[in-house]
Short mmCIF file of C-alpha atoms and ligand atoms in Angstrom, two decimals:
data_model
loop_
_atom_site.label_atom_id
_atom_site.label_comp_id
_atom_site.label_asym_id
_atom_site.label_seq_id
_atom_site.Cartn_x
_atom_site.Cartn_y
_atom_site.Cartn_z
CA UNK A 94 155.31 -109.04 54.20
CA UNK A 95 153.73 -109.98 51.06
CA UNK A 96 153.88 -106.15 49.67
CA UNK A 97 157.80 -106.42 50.78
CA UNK A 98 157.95 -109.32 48.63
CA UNK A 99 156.16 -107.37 45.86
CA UNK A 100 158.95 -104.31 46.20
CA UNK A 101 161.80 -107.09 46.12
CA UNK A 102 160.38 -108.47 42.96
CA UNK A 103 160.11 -105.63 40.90
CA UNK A 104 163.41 -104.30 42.06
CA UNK A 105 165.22 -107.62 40.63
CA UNK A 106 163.20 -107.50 37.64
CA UNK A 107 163.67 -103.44 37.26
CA UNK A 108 167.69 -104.26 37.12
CA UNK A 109 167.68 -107.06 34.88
CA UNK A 110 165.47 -104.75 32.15
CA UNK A 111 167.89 -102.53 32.71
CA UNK A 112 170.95 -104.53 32.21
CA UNK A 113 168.94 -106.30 29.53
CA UNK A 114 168.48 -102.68 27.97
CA UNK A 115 172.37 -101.43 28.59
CA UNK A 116 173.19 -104.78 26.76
CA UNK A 117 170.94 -104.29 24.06
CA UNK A 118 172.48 -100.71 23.36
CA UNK A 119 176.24 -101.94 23.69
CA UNK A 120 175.41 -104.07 21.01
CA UNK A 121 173.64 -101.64 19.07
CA UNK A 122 176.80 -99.45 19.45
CA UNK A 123 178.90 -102.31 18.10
CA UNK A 124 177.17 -103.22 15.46
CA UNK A 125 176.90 -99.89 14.02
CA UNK A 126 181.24 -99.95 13.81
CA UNK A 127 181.29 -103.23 12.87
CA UNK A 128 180.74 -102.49 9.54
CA UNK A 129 183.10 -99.45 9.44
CA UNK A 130 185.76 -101.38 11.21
CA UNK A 131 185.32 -104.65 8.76
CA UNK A 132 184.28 -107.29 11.10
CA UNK A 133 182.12 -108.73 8.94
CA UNK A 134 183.02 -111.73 6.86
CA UNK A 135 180.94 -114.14 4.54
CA UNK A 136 181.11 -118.07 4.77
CA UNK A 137 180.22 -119.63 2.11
CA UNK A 138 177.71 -122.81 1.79
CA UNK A 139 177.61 -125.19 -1.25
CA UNK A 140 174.56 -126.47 -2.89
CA UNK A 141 174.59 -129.72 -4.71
CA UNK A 142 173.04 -130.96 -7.98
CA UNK A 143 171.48 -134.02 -7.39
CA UNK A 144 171.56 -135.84 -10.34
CA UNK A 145 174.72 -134.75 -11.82
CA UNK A 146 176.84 -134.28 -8.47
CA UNK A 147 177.69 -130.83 -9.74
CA UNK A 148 178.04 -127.63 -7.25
CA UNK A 149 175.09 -125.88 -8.35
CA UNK A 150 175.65 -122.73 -6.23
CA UNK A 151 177.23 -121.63 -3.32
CA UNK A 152 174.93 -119.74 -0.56
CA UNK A 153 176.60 -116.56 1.15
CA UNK A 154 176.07 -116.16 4.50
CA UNK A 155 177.42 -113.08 6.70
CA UNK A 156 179.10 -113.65 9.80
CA UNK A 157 180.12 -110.97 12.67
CA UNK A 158 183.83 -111.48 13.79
CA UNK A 159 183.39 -109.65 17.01
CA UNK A 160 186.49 -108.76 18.40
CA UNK A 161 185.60 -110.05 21.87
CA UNK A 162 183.09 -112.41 21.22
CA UNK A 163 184.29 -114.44 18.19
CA UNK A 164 182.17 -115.52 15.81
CA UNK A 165 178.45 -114.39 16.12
CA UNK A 166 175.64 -115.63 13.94
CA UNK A 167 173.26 -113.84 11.72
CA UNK A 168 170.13 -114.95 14.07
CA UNK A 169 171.76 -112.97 16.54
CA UNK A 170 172.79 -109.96 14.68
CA UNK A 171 170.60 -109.59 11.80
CA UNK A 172 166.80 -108.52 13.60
CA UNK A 173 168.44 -105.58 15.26
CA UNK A 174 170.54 -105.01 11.96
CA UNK A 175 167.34 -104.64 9.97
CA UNK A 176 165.52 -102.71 13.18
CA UNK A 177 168.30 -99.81 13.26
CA UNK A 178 168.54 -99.62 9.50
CA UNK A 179 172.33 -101.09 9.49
CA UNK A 180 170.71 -103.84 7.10
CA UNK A 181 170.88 -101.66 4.26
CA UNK A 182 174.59 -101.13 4.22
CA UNK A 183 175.59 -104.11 5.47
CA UNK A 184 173.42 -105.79 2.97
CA UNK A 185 175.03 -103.95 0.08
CA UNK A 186 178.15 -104.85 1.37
CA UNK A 187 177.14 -108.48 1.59
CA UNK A 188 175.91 -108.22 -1.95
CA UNK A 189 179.24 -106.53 -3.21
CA UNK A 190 181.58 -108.97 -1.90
CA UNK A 191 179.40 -112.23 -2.59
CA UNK A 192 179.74 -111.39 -6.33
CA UNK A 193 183.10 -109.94 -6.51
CA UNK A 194 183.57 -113.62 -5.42
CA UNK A 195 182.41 -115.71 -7.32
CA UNK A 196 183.67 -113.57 -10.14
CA UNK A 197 187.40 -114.16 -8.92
CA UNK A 198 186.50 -117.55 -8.56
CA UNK A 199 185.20 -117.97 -12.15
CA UNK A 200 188.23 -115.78 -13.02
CA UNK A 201 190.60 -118.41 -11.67
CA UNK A 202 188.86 -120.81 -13.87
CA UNK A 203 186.19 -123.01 -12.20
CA UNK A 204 183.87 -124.55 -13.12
CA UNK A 205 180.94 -121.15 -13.02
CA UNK A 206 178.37 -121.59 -10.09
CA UNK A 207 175.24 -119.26 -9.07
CA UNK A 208 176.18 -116.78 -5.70
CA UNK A 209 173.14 -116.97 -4.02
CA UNK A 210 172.22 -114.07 -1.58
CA UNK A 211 170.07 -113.83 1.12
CA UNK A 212 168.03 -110.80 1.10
CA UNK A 213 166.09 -108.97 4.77
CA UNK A 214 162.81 -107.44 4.18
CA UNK A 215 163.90 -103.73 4.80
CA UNK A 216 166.49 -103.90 2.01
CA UNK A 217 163.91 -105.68 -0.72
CA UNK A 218 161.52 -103.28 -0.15
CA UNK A 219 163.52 -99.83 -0.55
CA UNK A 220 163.14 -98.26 -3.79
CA UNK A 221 166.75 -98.25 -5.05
CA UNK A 222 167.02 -101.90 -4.36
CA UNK A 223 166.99 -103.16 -8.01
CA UNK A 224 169.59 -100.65 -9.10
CA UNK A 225 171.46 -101.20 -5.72
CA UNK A 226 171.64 -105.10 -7.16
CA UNK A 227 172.84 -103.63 -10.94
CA UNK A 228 175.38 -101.93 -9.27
CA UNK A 229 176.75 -104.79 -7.16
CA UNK A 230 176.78 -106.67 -10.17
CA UNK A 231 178.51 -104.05 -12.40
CA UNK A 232 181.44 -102.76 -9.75
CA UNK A 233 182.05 -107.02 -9.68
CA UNK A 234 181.80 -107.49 -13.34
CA UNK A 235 179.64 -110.14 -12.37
CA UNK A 236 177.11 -111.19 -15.14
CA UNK A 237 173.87 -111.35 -13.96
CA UNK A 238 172.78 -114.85 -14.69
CA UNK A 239 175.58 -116.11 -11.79
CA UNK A 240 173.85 -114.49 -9.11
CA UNK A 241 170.41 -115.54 -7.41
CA UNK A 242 168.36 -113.66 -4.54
CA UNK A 243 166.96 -115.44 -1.79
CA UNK A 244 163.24 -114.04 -0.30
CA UNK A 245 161.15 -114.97 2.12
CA UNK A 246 157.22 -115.99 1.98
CA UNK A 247 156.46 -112.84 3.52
CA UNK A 248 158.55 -110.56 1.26
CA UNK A 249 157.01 -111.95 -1.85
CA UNK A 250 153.42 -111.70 -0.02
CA UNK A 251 153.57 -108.05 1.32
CA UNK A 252 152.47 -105.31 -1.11
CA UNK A 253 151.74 -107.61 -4.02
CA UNK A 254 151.54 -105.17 -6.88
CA UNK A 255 154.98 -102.94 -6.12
CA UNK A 256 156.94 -106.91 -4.93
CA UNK A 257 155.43 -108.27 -8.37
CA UNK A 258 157.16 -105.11 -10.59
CA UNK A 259 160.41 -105.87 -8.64
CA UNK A 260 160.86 -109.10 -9.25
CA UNK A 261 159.69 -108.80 -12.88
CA UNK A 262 162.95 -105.76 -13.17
CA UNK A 263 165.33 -108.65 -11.15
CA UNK A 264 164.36 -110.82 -13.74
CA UNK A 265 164.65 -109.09 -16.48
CA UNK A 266 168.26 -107.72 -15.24
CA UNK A 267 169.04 -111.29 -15.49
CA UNK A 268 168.99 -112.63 -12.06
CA UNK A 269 167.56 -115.94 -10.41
CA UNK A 270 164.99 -115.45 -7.74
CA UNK A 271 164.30 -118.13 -5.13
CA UNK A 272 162.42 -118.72 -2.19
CA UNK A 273 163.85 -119.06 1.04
CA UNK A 274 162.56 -121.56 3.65
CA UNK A 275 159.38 -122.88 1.77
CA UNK A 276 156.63 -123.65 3.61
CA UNK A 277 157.05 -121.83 6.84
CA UNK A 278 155.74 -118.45 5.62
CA UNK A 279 151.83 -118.72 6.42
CA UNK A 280 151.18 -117.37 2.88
CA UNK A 281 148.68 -118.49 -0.20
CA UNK A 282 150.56 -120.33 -3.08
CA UNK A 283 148.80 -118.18 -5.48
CA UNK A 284 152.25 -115.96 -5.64
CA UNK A 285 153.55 -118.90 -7.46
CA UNK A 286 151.41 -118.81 -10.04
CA UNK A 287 152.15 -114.40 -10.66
CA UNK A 288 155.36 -114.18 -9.53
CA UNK A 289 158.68 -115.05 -11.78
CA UNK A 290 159.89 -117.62 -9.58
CA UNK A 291 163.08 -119.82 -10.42
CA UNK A 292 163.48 -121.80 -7.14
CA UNK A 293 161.90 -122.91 -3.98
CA UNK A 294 164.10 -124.21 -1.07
CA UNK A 295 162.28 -126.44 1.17
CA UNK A 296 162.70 -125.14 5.05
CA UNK A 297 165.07 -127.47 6.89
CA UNK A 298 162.13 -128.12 9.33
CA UNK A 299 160.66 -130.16 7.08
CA UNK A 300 164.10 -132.39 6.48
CA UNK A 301 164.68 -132.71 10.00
CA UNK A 302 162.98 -136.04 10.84
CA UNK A 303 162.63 -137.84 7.42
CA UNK A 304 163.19 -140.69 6.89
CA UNK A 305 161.19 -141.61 9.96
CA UNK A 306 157.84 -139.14 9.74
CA UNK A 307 155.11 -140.29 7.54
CA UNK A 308 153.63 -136.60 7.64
CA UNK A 309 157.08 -134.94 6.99
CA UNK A 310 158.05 -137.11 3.85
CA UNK A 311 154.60 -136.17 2.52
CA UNK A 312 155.07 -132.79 2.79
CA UNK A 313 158.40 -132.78 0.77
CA UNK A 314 156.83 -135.41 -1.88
CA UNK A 315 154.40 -132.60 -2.43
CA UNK A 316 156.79 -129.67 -2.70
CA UNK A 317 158.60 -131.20 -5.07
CA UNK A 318 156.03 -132.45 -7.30
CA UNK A 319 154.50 -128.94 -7.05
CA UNK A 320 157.70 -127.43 -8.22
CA UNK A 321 158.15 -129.97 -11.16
CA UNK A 322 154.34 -128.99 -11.99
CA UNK A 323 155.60 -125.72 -12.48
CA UNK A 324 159.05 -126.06 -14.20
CA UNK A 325 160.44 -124.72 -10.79
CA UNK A 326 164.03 -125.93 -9.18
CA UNK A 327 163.59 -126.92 -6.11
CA UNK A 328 166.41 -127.10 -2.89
CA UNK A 329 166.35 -129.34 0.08
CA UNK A 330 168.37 -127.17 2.92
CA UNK A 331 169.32 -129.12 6.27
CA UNK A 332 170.48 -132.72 4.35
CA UNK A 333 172.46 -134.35 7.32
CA UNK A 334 172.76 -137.45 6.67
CA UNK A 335 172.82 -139.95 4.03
CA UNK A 336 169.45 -141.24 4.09
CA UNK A 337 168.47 -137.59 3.50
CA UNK A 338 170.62 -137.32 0.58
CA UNK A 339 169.31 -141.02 -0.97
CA UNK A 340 165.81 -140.15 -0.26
CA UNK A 341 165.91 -136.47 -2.09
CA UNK A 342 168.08 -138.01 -4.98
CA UNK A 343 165.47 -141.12 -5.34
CA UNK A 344 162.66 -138.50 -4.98
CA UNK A 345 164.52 -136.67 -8.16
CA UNK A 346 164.96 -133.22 -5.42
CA UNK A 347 167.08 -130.82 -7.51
CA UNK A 348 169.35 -129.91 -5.60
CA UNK A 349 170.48 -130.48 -1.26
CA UNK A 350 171.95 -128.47 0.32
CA UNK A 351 173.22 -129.30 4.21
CA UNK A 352 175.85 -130.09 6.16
CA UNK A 353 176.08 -133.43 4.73
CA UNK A 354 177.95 -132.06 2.26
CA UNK A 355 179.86 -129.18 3.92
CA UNK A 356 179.08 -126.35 6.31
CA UNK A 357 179.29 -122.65 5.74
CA UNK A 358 182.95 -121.99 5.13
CA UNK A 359 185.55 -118.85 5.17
CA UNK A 360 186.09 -118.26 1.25
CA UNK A 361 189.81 -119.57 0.90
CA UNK A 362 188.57 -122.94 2.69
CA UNK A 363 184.96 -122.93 0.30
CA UNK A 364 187.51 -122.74 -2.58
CA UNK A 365 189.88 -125.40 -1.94
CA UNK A 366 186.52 -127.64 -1.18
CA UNK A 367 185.35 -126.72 -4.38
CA UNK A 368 189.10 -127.96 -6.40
CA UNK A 369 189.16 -131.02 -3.91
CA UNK A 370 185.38 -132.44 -4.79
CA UNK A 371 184.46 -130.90 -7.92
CA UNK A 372 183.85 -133.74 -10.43
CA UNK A 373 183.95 -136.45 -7.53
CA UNK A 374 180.53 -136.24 -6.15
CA UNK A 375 178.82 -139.37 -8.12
CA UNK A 376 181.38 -141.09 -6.40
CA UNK A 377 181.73 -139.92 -2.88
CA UNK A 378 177.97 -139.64 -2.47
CA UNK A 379 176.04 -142.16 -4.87
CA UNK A 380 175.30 -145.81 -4.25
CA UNK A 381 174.73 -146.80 -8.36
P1 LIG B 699 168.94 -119.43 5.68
O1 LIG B 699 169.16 -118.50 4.55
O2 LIG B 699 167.76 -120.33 5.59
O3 LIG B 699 170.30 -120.24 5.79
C1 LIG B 699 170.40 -121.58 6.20
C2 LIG B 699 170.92 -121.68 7.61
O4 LIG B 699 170.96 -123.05 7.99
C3 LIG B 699 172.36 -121.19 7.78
O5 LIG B 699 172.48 -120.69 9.12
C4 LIG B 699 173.16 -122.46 7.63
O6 LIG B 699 174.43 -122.40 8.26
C5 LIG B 699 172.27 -123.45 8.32
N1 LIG B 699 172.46 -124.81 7.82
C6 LIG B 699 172.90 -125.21 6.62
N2 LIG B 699 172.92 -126.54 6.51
C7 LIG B 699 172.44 -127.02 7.68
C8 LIG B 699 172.23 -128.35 8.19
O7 LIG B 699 172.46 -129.36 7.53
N3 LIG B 699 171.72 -128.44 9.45
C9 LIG B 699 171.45 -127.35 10.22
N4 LIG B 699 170.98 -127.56 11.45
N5 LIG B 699 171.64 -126.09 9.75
C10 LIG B 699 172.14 -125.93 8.51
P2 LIG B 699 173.14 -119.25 9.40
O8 LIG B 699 174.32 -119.05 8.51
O9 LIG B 699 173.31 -119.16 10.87
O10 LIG B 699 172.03 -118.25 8.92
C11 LIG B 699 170.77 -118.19 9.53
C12 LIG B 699 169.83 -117.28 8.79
O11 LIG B 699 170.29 -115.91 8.88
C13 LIG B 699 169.73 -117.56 7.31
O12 LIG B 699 168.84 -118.63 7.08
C14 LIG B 699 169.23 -116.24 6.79
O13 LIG B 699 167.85 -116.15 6.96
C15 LIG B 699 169.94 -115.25 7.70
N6 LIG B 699 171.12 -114.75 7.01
C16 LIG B 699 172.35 -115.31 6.90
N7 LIG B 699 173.17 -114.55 6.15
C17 LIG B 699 172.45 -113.48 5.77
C18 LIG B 699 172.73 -112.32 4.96
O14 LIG B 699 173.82 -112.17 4.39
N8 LIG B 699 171.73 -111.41 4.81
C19 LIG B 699 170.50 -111.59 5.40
N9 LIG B 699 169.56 -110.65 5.20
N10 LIG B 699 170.20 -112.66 6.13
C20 LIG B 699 171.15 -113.60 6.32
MG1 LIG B 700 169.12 -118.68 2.60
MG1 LIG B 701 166.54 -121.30 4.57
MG1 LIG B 702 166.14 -118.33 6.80
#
């Protein structure tokens, strides 16, 4: 009975491998057209000066408009993007149309603001990648100083002496380099101290429970003191609510970023945000 029982079970769990496995490639397929077939779009997230109430950039962050499926997040898409190699065009893609952009946008006359652009591991590390960002920026007409990268911990930490020359060439092309999700990335600090570093954005985790955790409130105190040490801006992501925003601000935090403000939007909707809030924010968000 019991080795019936033992035949049963594997059976179930045999099929559901397998369906997990035939679902796995279907998406694989799709994801490879996807690109060819343009379902990929970019929502747009501001990020807001603190002090002044300016928009200090706007984040670009790729969405898949699956025909069947609507809307599907990066955290779903973006793992097996990078494991099948997709990532690289897709990420040039993501790069071209984030700055063509923001160029239109500064073309139409507002107020200029930094595209930021989040950047996977696989494409960082390929050997074109600097020239692959130069030519983004040149087929755009985008100048340089308007667009900013966003790395991980463990991109900045692996292979120290190639990552270091990189960044050094990004910066020299012009371009702001930040740190994505500080504090998460089980690394040393000492990359801050060799590494041409403009901004650190504080992980959302850390956001998440202030104003009511002693240890979490610390933690951000710290990061941003750190970053003032060392003439770095720093970014709060995940601001939800208003004692968020008041603590950052009264903590002098550079810049939040959050739904607070606004969440990720399609580019015609970011851009009528932008006209409908621009020069209001002391107003909608302060308490003089
Ligand atoms: P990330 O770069 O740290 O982006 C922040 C994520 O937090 C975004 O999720 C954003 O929608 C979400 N978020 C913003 N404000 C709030 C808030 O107040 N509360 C909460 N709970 N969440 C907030 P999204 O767009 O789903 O992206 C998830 C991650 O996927 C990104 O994290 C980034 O690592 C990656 N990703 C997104 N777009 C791209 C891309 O174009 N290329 C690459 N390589 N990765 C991307
Ligand atoms: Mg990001
Ligand atoms: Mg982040
Ligand atoms: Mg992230």
């Amino acid at each position: 009975k019991a080795k019936g029982e033992g035949r049963n079970t594997f059976r179930i769990y045999d099929s559901s491998l397998h369906a997990m496995s035939t679902e796995r490639l279907r998406l694989e397929v799709n994801l490879r057209r996807a690109l060819e077939r343009g379902e990929f779009t970019i929502y747009y997230q501001p990020r807001i000066g603190l002090t002044g109430g300016t928009i200090a950039a706007m984040e670009a962050l790729v969405r898949w408009q699956h025909p069947e499926s609507g809307l599907v997040s990066p955290a779903e898409f973006i793992p097996l993007a990078e494991e099948i190699g997709l990532i690289v065009p897709l990420g040039e893609w993501i790069l071209e149309t984030a700055c063509r952009q923001n160029k239109r946008w500064q073309d139409d006359g507002m107020d200029p603001f930094r595209i930021s652009v989040n950047i996977s591991a696989v494409q960082f590390h390929r050997d074109e990648f600097v020239k692959v960002v130069q030519r983004a920026l040149q087929e755009a007409s985008l100048e340089p100083q308007w667009l900013e990268l966003e790395l991980t911990e463990s991109i900045v930490m692996n292979n120290a002496a190639k990552t270091i020359m990189k960044l050094r060439e990004l910066k020299e092309a012009g371009v702001h380099i930040s740190i994505d999700d500080f504090g998460t990335g089980f690394s040393s600090l000492s990359y801050l101290k060799y590494f041409p570093i403009d901004t650190l954005k504080i992980d959302r985790s850390f956001l998440q429970d202030v104003p009511d955790s002693p240890k979490d409130i610390a933690i951000i105190k710290t990061i941003i003191a750190l970053a003032r040490r060392l003439h770095l801006n720093v970014v709060a992501e995940g601001v939800e609510s208003r004692e968020q925003f008041l603590f950052l601000a009264a903590r002098k935090c550079s810049e939040g970023q959050g739904y607070f403000f606004s969440r990720p939007m399609p580019a015609s909707e970011a851009e009528q945000w932008i006209r409908d809030s621009s020069a209001e924010w002391c107003s909608k968000f302060y308490i003089p």
